[in-house]
Amino acid sequence: MAEEKEQTEASWEHLSLPDEFPEPYMEDRAGLNGEEGEGACVTRYQAVKCSPNLLQMLKAAESRRTAQGRDKDEAEAEASESGTGEPVIEALKTDMQIQFTDQKQEFDKRITKTARRSLSRSISHSSTDSLSSACSDSSEDESPPRDRLQKTSSGLSDFCIKNIKQAEFGRREIEIAQQEMPALMVLRKRVGDEKPLAGAKVVGCTHVTAQTAVLIETLSLLGAQCRWAACNIFSTQNAVAAALAEGGTSVFAWRGESEDDFWWCIDRCVAAETWQPNMILDDGGDLTHWIYKKYPSLFRKIKGVVEESVTGIYRLYQLSKAGRLCVPAMNVNDSVTKQKFDNLYCCKESILDGLKRTTDVMFGGKQLVVCGYGEVGKGCCAALKALGTVVHVTEVDPICALQACMDGFRVVKLSEVVRQVDMVITCTGNKNVVGREHLDRMKNGCIVCNMGHSSTEIDLASLRTAELRWERVRPQVDHVIWPDGKRIVLLAEGRLLNLSCSTVPSLVLSITATTQALALIELYSAPEGRYKQDVYLLPKKMDEFVASLHLPTFDAHLTELTEEQAKYLGISKHGPFKQNYYR
Amino acid sequence: MSDPAGEAKLEVKQASKEVKESENVAEKYSAMTVSKNSEMNMGELSSAFSAVPTHKPVKKQIQFVEDKQEFSRFPTKAGRRSLSRSISQSSTDSYSSAASYTDSSDDETSPRDKTQVNSKGSSDFCVKNIKQAEFGRREIEIAEQDMSALISLRKRAQSEKPLAGAKIVGCTHITAQTAVLIETLVALGAQCRWTACNIYSTQNEVAAALSEIGVAVFAWKGESEDDFWWCIDRCVNTEGWQPNMILDDGGDLTHWMYKKYPNVFKKIRGIVEESVTGVHRLYQLSKAGKLCVPAMNVNDSVTKQKFDNLYCCRESILDGLKRTTDVMFGGKQVVVCGYGEVGKGCCAALKALGAIVYVTEIDPICALQGCMDGFRVVKLNEVIRQVDVIITCTGNKNVVTRDQLDRMKNGSIVCNMGHSNTEIDVASLRTPELTWERVRSQVDHVIWPDGKRVILLAEGRLLNLSCSTVPTFVLSITATTQALALIELYNAPEGRYKQDVYLLPKKMDEYVASLHLATFDAHLTELSDEQAKYLGLNKNGPFKPNYYRY
């Protein structure tokens, strides 16, 4: 999830450079970033980008192949090698389907239902269909949403989505999400009567998914008026957008926007007649950027910006440094709960899931090396150790290295163990951690995957050479074959494994959404002068509140301090309980 | 012990406990592991402490114990372990064998009245018996084995002599581990004068060995309070020698110098303080604007915090419980009060042995962490009837009350891993209807009128310091950090440090950690230039922003 931010970063770069503008179906943006070699092919396919899915899929798959320096014949030859010709088509389809899934997983943090899990593991023929049921855009792609006039049942038309008729289906999606986001539901109940956001006019730019919908509707119930755009051109769940529009929120978003559409949507969000936003909820900083550029006068009325992503935060800090930030901003990304959940807990769960799904590997007794022992590395190591693997760790920071030692992991250099390990997992946030020289020395069947920062950690470019053969054996699984027959199993082409090949638990999304909601409330209802024109972290007390809202999920019962104990500790009975520097 | 209401009733008990206390203290503060005739040891002990008047000193003693436990993390050696596991009748004695055999027969005269000369003819020290130097040297050599970080620091920095010209006055526990630190400082060019920060913790033979090589040490085991301040004074107040650095543990030395020799501070370049109390005092001084030199807070460095709390407790909780009660953990229901670093360590260790662990917590963030780590977060009252073991580590007071103790089941164990002895309301158990029965050293059965027994460990004091060892490795981390802090303060260019309390720079923290990696044969990966540039970091650290939570 933290990584997802990185991708947003990547995405923004893309969006600002129309030439590189990607095909509407393929890959996550981060992936694109790391696969510049494909760029040329990609642009070629832009011509047909609005064609129906199947065509896109084929093209996409093809483009990848071409990018890998193979021509069709070779591909077919391979296919016949590995079986009959027919499954190739199937495989390609599956491939594409899975990519849709990926996009969802990566950008929407959409919860995959358990049912889908088994499906995605099923054999290739059937998986296509079952997966496509998750995509709601069926046959009426003909006219772009911008040209169509749609109306909700109550007659409103201040929105722009794919198809308002999908509202009912989207509503069900939202209801499912509600089940998994108890904290927001509790928040609705707890503060519902007070309407702490009464009068707030929130303009938002996030992924438009069922989870976000729960957030948006929570904000509405707390008294806010919302206008929403998507922060990613692929991540929108059309049905959910329809349901939101039907519910009266002005949503401007659909899956597969062009870049022009993207900025048009944002502009429509902001530049409404008779409606001026006074709060911004942003993910990636595009919306903030747009308002700064086009409507700077709006900032006079704006009480604050809530920003979720690493990129967005970085931009805000830059603005602040330059003295150009003219409203208070809240950094939601670095809250304790979010950080721990995005990294430690989320990765602890998804590493096993991702590896199992893609390779069906058995872990017991396997030797593996985890590069990096930060939060992500700690999570991965803990999970893997629990399954009985022999875990080695590489680290650059001596403090983290010492932690690894104390936790019972051998700290080594990658080159020392690369010959003997069965799996290499990178999570350093660095680039070229696994280089060609390492890959050359790995043993046959070694699995290489990345849990860290976008797709830079494994030096993929070095594998795109003529002597190595690539063979796609499953969606997200490539065999790279050396001339001597050695095979390396590369997962998700070096992109984030947990977002490409496994699910993100909804609890993680719930934490983020709750934090955002509280940050909005805090900024909106803070007395004049509490927040200056600077970037703030969420107050510790809010962090604690977010955590406490999630405790009922675990049926956890918090102990309360007695007056005497609180006095003894010198803290308030109701928190904050720790100093800011508490680690 | 400090409940006035129960005092009369328990006078007899108390009297006997006094001896016990002495044993504990002796046991705790001597790292010696010489098995001797136990009776003789008893004799030694009583003679060692016979000079102490009856009642008040006990309190004092206990307080010192706590001080120690909280602030000084004193080591005990692994060797003692086998002894302490012996059966209950003899366990007391075997514990007492840990008492330093060096204070044997010449207790008659106070060290203050004796004139001693080391082999080089110097007499600028005051220890129990300089003749024990050779034995103390062996102790130091053993400690050196476990403190490879300091040894490698000596090697790396010896040619530079980064402390050349430094005159360090120190007030810490005088143990083999400290000796390694002191000798490292000397090897790096410093002159040292040293005194003890605790009246019981000195290892006499180590003090002798230090004196023998020319470090002016003023310390012996069993000082009176008057002796204590006399030693500090002798350390600071010498002709022809003015300190320019202070290494303090507890803040007593700093305090004394502020009161008596404020002039000395003109020459002082900095204070390095290790303990919570001392740091607290420094912050108070700083707030009041009365701090006139830079001070370094070693206590809150990442490495030290993690080792003192998480790792140390993870190891010692099992050790402490096993030693005292021989309990089996598999399938036992345990409730751990508090899920901070200490609680996290305890829970991890207990879970690994198959115990069913419950957690109580007041902070929702920590509670959520508890949930995610797979522990049930409950209120103590909800599980009190069913649990077999209660472990407190909240840093709070009266977490386990009489009311809860009343409801515990027969044979359940109550102990404390947290802040001093406030967490369990022991005072409430000192009532006439309850019978106390000491079944082992550090183990009391408290018996209810209906026959129910609750097993109270270490009378609610810190279990891991009372009943188990502290790994030397933990001390090594602290000592290395102290040495680096001294070097940093001494060599810092004018103006880098103002009159304030500082945390050790992250880079130093990282250096401490890197010095300890060799112990694990751990090989640190180095960033390539390209990677460092990509990350926007220096190749040699610091690697993380200050707010990183590790």
Tab-separated table of N, CA and C in Angstrom, chain A residues 334 336-337 340-341 345 348 374-375 378 394-403 405-407 410-414 416 429-433 453 456 507 511 540 543-544 547-548 550-551 554-561 564-565 568-569 571 577-578 580-583, chain B residues 300 302-303 306-307 311 314 340-341 344 360-369 371-373 376-380 382 395-399 419-420 422 473 477 506 509-510 513-514 516-517 520-527 530-531 534-535 543-544 546-550:
chain	number	residue	atom	x	y	z
A	334	ASP	N	1.760	9.422	7.098
A	334	ASP	CA	2.744	9.032	8.109
A	334	ASP	C	2.144	8.782	9.484
A	336	VAL	N	0.902	6.632	12.556
A	336	VAL	CA	1.451	5.361	13.038
A	336	VAL	C	0.663	4.182	12.536
A	337	THR	N	-0.647	4.245	12.736
A	337	THR	CA	-1.465	3.100	12.385
A	337	THR	C	-1.345	2.793	10.902
A	340	LYS	N	2.130	1.234	10.015
A	340	LYS	CA	2.276	-0.154	10.453
A	340	LYS	C	1.419	-1.072	9.600
A	341	PHE	N	0.216	-0.629	9.287
A	341	PHE	CA	-0.677	-1.507	8.541
A	341	PHE	C	-0.264	-1.626	7.087
A	345	TYR	N	2.051	-5.271	8.798
A	345	TYR	CA	1.006	-6.287	8.867
A	345	TYR	C	0.546	-6.726	7.486
A	348	LYS	N	3.144	-8.919	5.891
A	348	LYS	CA	3.236	-10.188	6.595
A	348	LYS	C	2.204	-11.164	6.047
A	374	GLY	N	13.406	-3.514	6.888
A	374	GLY	CA	12.538	-2.453	7.418
A	374	GLY	C	11.210	-3.061	7.821
A	375	GLU	N	10.173	-2.265	7.831
A	375	GLU	CA	8.868	-2.793	8.239
A	375	GLU	C	8.431	-3.925	7.308
A	378	LYS	N	10.540	-7.007	7.884
A	378	LYS	CA	10.202	-7.646	9.154
A	378	LYS	C	8.952	-8.491	9.006
A	394	THR	N	19.489	-9.412	4.095
A	394	THR	CA	20.537	-8.446	3.768
A	394	THR	C	20.047	-7.066	4.185
A	395	GLU	N	20.970	-6.234	4.626
A	395	GLU	CA	20.563	-4.931	5.162
A	395	GLU	C	21.730	-3.962	5.009
A	396	VAL	N	21.415	-2.683	4.839
A	396	VAL	CA	22.467	-1.674	4.788
A	396	VAL	C	22.551	-0.893	6.097
A	397	ASP	N	21.440	-0.814	6.804
A	397	ASP	CA	21.397	-0.035	8.036
A	397	ASP	C	21.792	-0.930	9.210
A	398	PRO	N	22.872	-0.595	9.913
A	398	PRO	CA	23.320	-1.489	10.987
A	398	PRO	C	22.290	-1.694	12.088
A	399	ILE	N	21.474	-0.696	12.343
A	399	ILE	CA	20.476	-0.868	13.413
A	399	ILE	C	19.471	-1.943	13.012
A	400	CYS	N	18.974	-1.838	11.805
A	400	CYS	CA	18.037	-2.848	11.333
A	400	CYS	C	18.712	-4.208	11.227
A	401	ALA	N	19.990	-4.196	10.848
A	401	ALA	CA	20.717	-5.459	10.759
A	401	ALA	C	20.799	-6.123	12.123
A	402	LEU	N	21.047	-5.314	13.142
A	402	LEU	CA	21.135	-5.857	14.495
A	402	LEU	C	19.776	-6.401	14.939
A	403	GLN	N	18.730	-5.696	14.550
A	403	GLN	CA	17.395	-6.213	14.869
A	403	GLN	C	17.188	-7.585	14.227
A	405	CYS	N	19.453	-9.745	13.472
A	405	CYS	CA	20.245	-10.714	14.231
A	405	CYS	C	19.476	-11.167	15.465
A	406	MET	N	18.965	-10.190	16.195
A	406	MET	CA	18.284	-10.518	17.439
A	406	MET	C	17.004	-11.300	17.186
A	407	ASP	N	16.420	-11.104	16.025
A	407	ASP	CA	15.207	-11.846	15.715
A	407	ASP	C	15.522	-13.218	15.138
A	410	ARG	N	19.986	-14.743	9.839
A	410	ARG	CA	21.367	-14.549	9.456
A	410	ARG	C	21.457	-13.320	8.558
A	411	VAL	N	22.323	-12.404	8.924
A	411	VAL	CA	22.515	-11.229	8.081
A	411	VAL	C	23.716	-11.481	7.176
A	412	VAL	N	23.477	-11.453	5.899
A	412	VAL	CA	24.507	-11.804	4.923
A	412	VAL	C	24.507	-10.779	3.809
A	413	LYS	N	25.510	-10.872	2.956
A	413	LYS	CA	25.430	-10.120	1.707
A	413	LYS	C	24.779	-11.018	0.669
A	414	LEU	N	24.081	-10.407	-0.229
A	414	LEU	CA	23.328	-11.197	-1.188
A	414	LEU	C	24.252	-12.141	-1.962
A	416	GLU	N	26.750	-13.657	-1.087
A	416	GLU	CA	27.219	-14.814	-0.329
A	416	GLU	C	26.255	-16.001	-0.386
A	429	GLY	N	13.348	-0.739	-1.036
A	429	GLY	CA	13.026	0.600	-1.490
A	429	GLY	C	14.136	1.181	-2.337
A	430	ASN	N	15.082	0.372	-2.669
A	430	ASN	CA	16.252	0.823	-3.395
A	430	ASN	C	16.165	0.355	-4.849
A	431	LYS	N	17.186	0.616	-5.632
A	431	LYS	CA	17.144	0.129	-7.004
A	431	LYS	C	18.280	-0.844	-7.279
A	432	ASN	N	18.051	-1.714	-8.240
A	432	ASN	CA	19.053	-2.690	-8.662
A	432	ASN	C	19.689	-3.444	-7.501
A	433	VAL	N	18.855	-3.885	-6.598
A	433	VAL	CA	19.359	-4.653	-5.473
A	433	VAL	C	19.751	-6.052	-5.943
A	453	HIS	N	9.656	-1.102	-3.306
A	453	HIS	CA	9.331	0.114	-4.024
A	453	HIS	C	9.222	-0.147	-5.527
A	456	THR	N	11.835	-1.153	-9.311
A	456	THR	CA	13.236	-0.836	-9.544
A	456	THR	C	14.193	-1.827	-8.900
A	507	LEU	N	-9.029	-4.264	5.960
A	507	LEU	CA	-8.779	-3.558	7.211
A	507	LEU	C	-7.760	-2.448	6.981
A	511	ILE	N	-8.397	1.506	7.742
A	511	ILE	CA	-7.554	2.371	8.557
A	511	ILE	C	-7.301	3.684	7.826
A	540	LYS	N	-1.551	12.791	17.716
A	540	LYS	CA	-1.453	11.427	18.236
A	540	LYS	C	-2.804	10.924	18.729
A	543	ASP	N	-4.733	9.495	15.978
A	543	ASP	CA	-4.173	8.189	15.659
A	543	ASP	C	-4.723	7.130	16.602
A	544	GLU	N	-4.726	7.491	17.868
A	544	GLU	CA	-5.207	6.547	18.868
A	544	GLU	C	-6.695	6.279	18.670
A	547	ALA	N	-7.181	3.828	15.871
A	547	ALA	CA	-6.917	2.472	16.350
A	547	ALA	C	-8.075	1.964	17.181
A	548	SER	N	-8.585	2.817	18.066
A	548	SER	CA	-9.630	2.352	18.970
A	548	SER	C	-10.902	2.010	18.197
A	550	HIS	N	-11.017	0.523	15.496
A	550	HIS	CA	-10.860	-0.786	14.869
A	550	HIS	C	-10.819	-1.935	15.856
A	551	LEU	N	-10.731	-1.609	17.117
A	551	LEU	CA	-10.614	-2.680	18.103
A	551	LEU	C	-11.842	-3.584	18.175
A	554	PHE	N	-11.823	-6.915	16.531
A	554	PHE	CA	-11.135	-8.035	17.163
A	554	PHE	C	-11.790	-8.405	18.498
A	555	ASP	N	-12.907	-7.766	18.780
A	555	ASP	CA	-13.533	-7.956	20.081
A	555	ASP	C	-12.524	-7.686	21.188
A	556	ALA	N	-11.723	-6.681	20.983
A	556	ALA	CA	-10.692	-6.342	21.971
A	556	ALA	C	-11.246	-5.348	22.977
A	557	HIS	N	-10.917	-5.562	24.212
A	557	HIS	CA	-11.442	-4.706	25.273
A	557	HIS	C	-10.326	-3.868	25.867
A	558	LEU	N	-10.404	-2.596	25.664
A	558	LEU	CA	-9.355	-1.706	26.140
A	558	LEU	C	-9.517	-1.464	27.640
A	559	THR	N	-8.399	-1.513	28.331
A	559	THR	CA	-8.419	-1.200	29.759
A	559	THR	C	-8.415	0.307	29.944
A	560	GLU	N	-9.134	0.779	30.948
A	560	GLU	CA	-9.112	2.212	31.199
A	560	GLU	C	-8.275	2.526	32.420
A	561	LEU	N	-7.596	3.639	32.367
A	561	LEU	CA	-6.807	4.059	33.515
A	561	LEU	C	-7.739	4.537	34.612
A	564	GLU	N	-6.188	7.588	39.622
A	564	GLU	CA	-4.943	7.493	40.369
A	564	GLU	C	-3.797	7.098	39.434
A	565	GLN	N	-4.071	6.120	38.583
A	565	GLN	CA	-3.030	5.662	37.669
A	565	GLN	C	-2.652	6.744	36.667
A	568	TYR	N	-0.487	9.123	38.314
A	568	TYR	CA	0.845	8.556	38.525
A	568	TYR	C	1.680	8.640	37.257
A	569	LEU	N	1.043	8.372	36.120
A	569	LEU	CA	1.777	8.390	34.856
A	569	LEU	C	1.904	9.796	34.291
A	571	ILE	N	-0.404	11.385	32.616
A	571	ILE	CA	-1.056	11.532	31.314
A	571	ILE	C	-2.560	11.634	31.523
A	577	PHE	N	-1.362	8.653	24.917
A	577	PHE	CA	-0.710	7.817	25.902
A	577	PHE	C	0.804	7.782	25.770
A	578	LYS	N	1.288	8.173	24.626
A	578	LYS	CA	2.738	8.069	24.409
A	578	LYS	C	3.303	9.405	23.958
A	580	ASN	N	5.590	11.754	21.541
A	580	ASN	CA	5.668	11.727	20.082
A	580	ASN	C	6.840	10.914	19.578
A	581	TYR	N	7.903	10.856	20.388
A	581	TYR	CA	9.076	10.140	19.898
A	581	TYR	C	9.010	8.652	20.200
A	582	TYR	N	7.903	8.201	20.768
A	582	TYR	CA	7.798	6.778	21.086
A	582	TYR	C	7.924	5.944	19.823
A	583	ARG	N	8.736	4.936	19.899
A	583	ARG	CA	8.939	4.105	18.718
A	583	ARG	C	8.115	2.852	18.811
B	300	ASP	N	18.037	7.140	25.756
B	300	ASP	CA	16.991	7.031	24.752
B	300	ASP	C	17.498	6.698	23.362
B	302	VAL	N	18.189	4.417	20.184
B	302	VAL	CA	17.362	3.319	19.663
B	302	VAL	C	17.887	1.971	20.126
B	303	THR	N	19.176	1.769	19.915
B	303	THR	CA	19.736	0.461	20.227
B	303	THR	C	19.539	0.139	21.699
B	306	LYS	N	15.812	-0.609	22.547
B	306	LYS	CA	15.341	-1.909	22.054
B	306	LYS	C	15.957	-3.035	22.878
B	307	PHE	N	17.235	-2.894	23.203
B	307	PHE	CA	17.881	-3.977	23.924
B	307	PHE	C	17.441	-4.041	25.369
B	311	TYR	N	14.372	-6.954	23.574
B	311	TYR	CA	15.156	-8.183	23.487
B	311	TYR	C	15.492	-8.751	24.854
B	314	ARG	N	12.464	-10.279	26.427
B	314	ARG	CA	12.040	-11.477	25.706
B	314	ARG	C	12.814	-12.686	26.204
B	340	GLY	N	3.704	-2.629	25.510
B	340	GLY	CA	4.791	-1.785	25.009
B	340	GLY	C	5.942	-2.682	24.590
B	341	GLU	N	7.144	-2.146	24.580
B	341	GLU	CA	8.291	-2.949	24.161
B	341	GLU	C	8.453	-4.168	25.064
B	344	LYS	N	5.688	-6.642	24.447
B	344	LYS	CA	5.860	-7.319	23.162
B	344	LYS	C	6.873	-8.438	23.276
B	360	THR	N	-3.588	-6.980	28.177
B	360	THR	CA	-4.404	-5.816	28.530
B	360	THR	C	-3.627	-4.575	28.151
B	361	GLU	N	-4.324	-3.553	27.724
B	361	GLU	CA	-3.629	-2.359	27.218
B	361	GLU	C	-4.564	-1.171	27.358
B	362	ILE	N	-3.982	-0.001	27.563
B	362	ILE	CA	-4.809	1.210	27.618
B	362	ILE	C	-4.686	2.022	26.334
B	363	ASP	N	-3.583	1.845	25.631
B	363	ASP	CA	-3.332	2.642	24.437
B	363	ASP	C	-3.887	1.900	23.220
B	364	PRO	N	-4.862	2.488	22.531
B	364	PRO	CA	-5.485	1.747	21.427
B	364	PRO	C	-4.506	1.347	20.328
B	365	ILE	N	-3.452	2.122	20.119
B	365	ILE	CA	-2.508	1.754	19.058
B	365	ILE	C	-1.796	0.469	19.433
B	366	CYS	N	-1.305	0.426	20.654
B	366	CYS	CA	-0.632	-0.789	21.105
B	366	CYS	C	-1.623	-1.948	21.168
B	367	ALA	N	-2.851	-1.649	21.553
B	367	ALA	CA	-3.861	-2.698	21.616
B	367	ALA	C	-4.083	-3.295	20.232
B	368	LEU	N	-4.132	-2.431	19.238
B	368	LEU	CA	-4.339	-2.903	17.871
B	368	LEU	C	-3.143	-3.743	17.418
B	369	GLN	N	-1.952	-3.334	17.826
B	369	GLN	CA	-0.786	-4.145	17.514
B	369	GLN	C	-0.908	-5.515	18.157
B	371	CYS	N	-3.635	-7.087	18.834
B	371	CYS	CA	-4.593	-7.851	18.040
B	371	CYS	C	-3.921	-8.431	16.809
B	372	MET	N	-3.209	-7.582	16.086
B	372	MET	CA	-2.616	-8.010	14.830
B	372	MET	C	-1.561	-9.081	15.046
B	373	ASP	N	-0.936	-9.061	16.211
B	373	ASP	CA	0.063	-10.078	16.492
B	373	ASP	C	-0.566	-11.360	17.026
B	376	ARG	N	-5.269	-11.963	22.275
B	376	ARG	CA	-6.586	-11.459	22.660
B	376	ARG	C	-6.391	-10.272	23.576
B	377	VAL	N	-7.007	-9.154	23.240
B	377	VAL	CA	-6.924	-7.987	24.111
B	377	VAL	C	-8.153	-7.979	25.008
B	378	VAL	N	-7.915	-8.041	26.290
B	378	VAL	CA	-9.017	-8.166	27.246
B	378	VAL	C	-8.801	-7.183	28.391
B	379	LYS	N	-9.808	-7.061	29.225
B	379	LYS	CA	-9.580	-6.371	30.491
B	379	LYS	C	-9.174	-7.417	31.512
B	380	LEU	N	-8.360	-6.995	32.443
B	380	LEU	CA	-7.830	-7.960	33.398
B	380	LEU	C	-8.957	-8.699	34.125
B	382	GLU	N	-11.732	-9.627	33.145
B	382	GLU	CA	-12.437	-10.637	32.371
B	382	GLU	C	-11.759	-12.004	32.418
B	395	GLY	N	4.350	-0.064	33.490
B	395	GLY	CA	4.983	1.158	33.974
B	395	GLY	C	4.033	1.968	34.832
B	396	ASN	N	2.935	1.384	35.179
B	396	ASN	CA	1.892	2.082	35.916
B	396	ASN	C	1.864	1.573	37.355
B	397	LYS	N	0.934	2.056	38.134
B	397	LYS	CA	0.838	1.544	39.492
B	397	LYS	C	-0.500	0.849	39.742
B	398	ASN	N	-0.478	-0.067	40.677
B	398	ASN	CA	-1.693	-0.791	41.069
B	398	ASN	C	-2.474	-1.343	39.886
B	399	VAL	N	-1.768	-1.986	39.005
B	399	VAL	CA	-2.424	-2.603	37.862
B	399	VAL	C	-3.121	-3.887	38.305
B	419	HIS	N	7.921	-1.271	35.693
B	419	HIS	CA	8.549	-0.194	36.424
B	419	HIS	C	8.532	-0.465	37.925
B	420	SER	N	9.683	-0.519	38.519
B	420	SER	CA	9.866	-0.750	39.955
B	420	SER	C	8.826	-1.709	40.543
B	422	THR	N	5.661	-0.932	41.748
B	422	THR	CA	4.363	-0.312	41.985
B	422	THR	C	3.226	-1.047	41.301
B	473	PHE	N	25.633	-8.745	26.648
B	473	PHE	CA	25.485	-8.083	25.354
B	473	PHE	C	24.716	-6.773	25.484
B	477	ILE	N	26.096	-2.888	24.639
B	477	ILE	CA	25.457	-1.839	23.845
B	477	ILE	C	25.527	-0.512	24.590
B	506	LYS	N	22.013	10.016	15.142
B	506	LYS	CA	21.609	8.727	14.568
B	506	LYS	C	22.805	7.950	14.025
B	509	ASP	N	24.383	6.025	16.714
B	509	ASP	CA	23.535	4.871	17.005
B	509	ASP	C	23.819	3.750	16.023
B	510	GLU	N	23.896	4.138	14.779
B	510	GLU	CA	24.143	3.140	13.745
B	510	GLU	C	25.527	2.537	13.908
B	513	ALA	N	25.478	-0.054	16.612
B	513	ALA	CA	24.896	-1.293	16.093
B	513	ALA	C	25.898	-2.027	15.219
B	514	SER	N	26.600	-1.284	14.363
B	514	SER	CA	27.498	-1.959	13.428
B	514	SER	C	28.651	-2.625	14.161
B	516	HIS	N	28.413	-4.137	16.852
B	516	HIS	CA	27.933	-5.373	17.469
B	516	HIS	C	27.590	-6.461	16.439
B	517	LEU	N	27.603	-6.085	15.195
B	517	LEU	CA	27.211	-7.070	14.192
B	517	LEU	C	28.219	-8.203	14.081
B	520	PHE	N	27.545	-11.516	15.603
B	520	PHE	CA	26.642	-12.438	14.925
B	520	PHE	C	27.209	-12.899	13.584
B	521	ASP	N	28.427	-12.496	13.324
B	521	ASP	CA	28.997	-12.778	12.017
B	521	ASP	C	28.059	-12.267	10.922
B	522	ALA	N	27.502	-11.126	11.180
B	522	ALA	CA	26.550	-10.555	10.223
B	522	ALA	C	27.300	-9.678	9.234
B	523	HIS	N	26.935	-9.789	7.989
B	523	HIS	CA	27.632	-9.038	6.945
B	523	HIS	C	26.732	-7.963	6.388
B	524	LEU	N	27.088	-6.756	6.640
B	524	LEU	CA	26.270	-5.642	6.215
B	524	LEU	C	26.470	-5.397	4.722
B	525	THR	N	25.366	-5.178	4.040
B	525	THR	CA	25.454	-4.837	2.622
B	525	THR	C	25.804	-3.358	2.483
B	526	GLU	N	26.624	-3.046	1.500
B	526	GLU	CA	26.936	-1.636	1.287
B	526	GLU	C	26.186	-1.117	0.082
B	527	LEU	N	25.768	0.128	0.187
B	527	LEU	CA	25.091	0.744	-0.946
B	527	LEU	C	26.114	1.023	-2.035
B	530	GLU	N	25.411	4.415	-6.996
B	530	GLU	CA	24.188	4.636	-7.748
B	530	GLU	C	22.969	4.495	-6.833
B	531	GLN	N	23.011	3.450	-6.003
B	531	GLN	CA	21.868	3.217	-5.103
B	531	GLN	C	21.749	4.337	-4.081
B	534	TYR	N	20.185	7.186	-5.656
B	534	TYR	CA	18.757	6.930	-5.875
B	534	TYR	C	17.951	7.190	-4.615
B	535	LEU	N	18.511	6.756	-3.478
B	535	LEU	CA	17.800	6.912	-2.211
B	535	LEU	C	18.012	8.293	-1.610
B	543	PHE	N	20.881	6.247	7.779
B	543	PHE	CA	20.040	5.606	6.786
B	543	PHE	C	18.556	5.919	6.935
B	544	LYS	N	18.168	6.394	8.094
B	544	LYS	CA	16.738	6.588	8.312
B	544	LYS	C	16.464	8.002	8.813
B	546	ASN	N	14.774	10.771	11.302
B	546	ASN	CA	14.734	10.699	12.764
B	546	ASN	C	13.445	10.115	13.305
B	547	TYR	N	12.378	10.280	12.547
B	547	TYR	CA	11.113	9.806	13.097
B	547	TYR	C	10.865	8.333	12.804
B	548	TYR	N	11.813	7.686	12.166
B	548	TYR	CA	11.620	6.273	11.822
B	548	TYR	C	11.415	5.437	13.087
B	549	ARG	N	10.502	4.520	13.010
B	549	ARG	CA	10.141	3.800	14.231
B	549	ARG	C	10.774	2.431	14.391
B	550	TYR	N	11.617	2.047	13.514
B	550	TYR	CA	12.300	0.755	13.569
B	550	TYR	C	11.359	-0.412	13.816
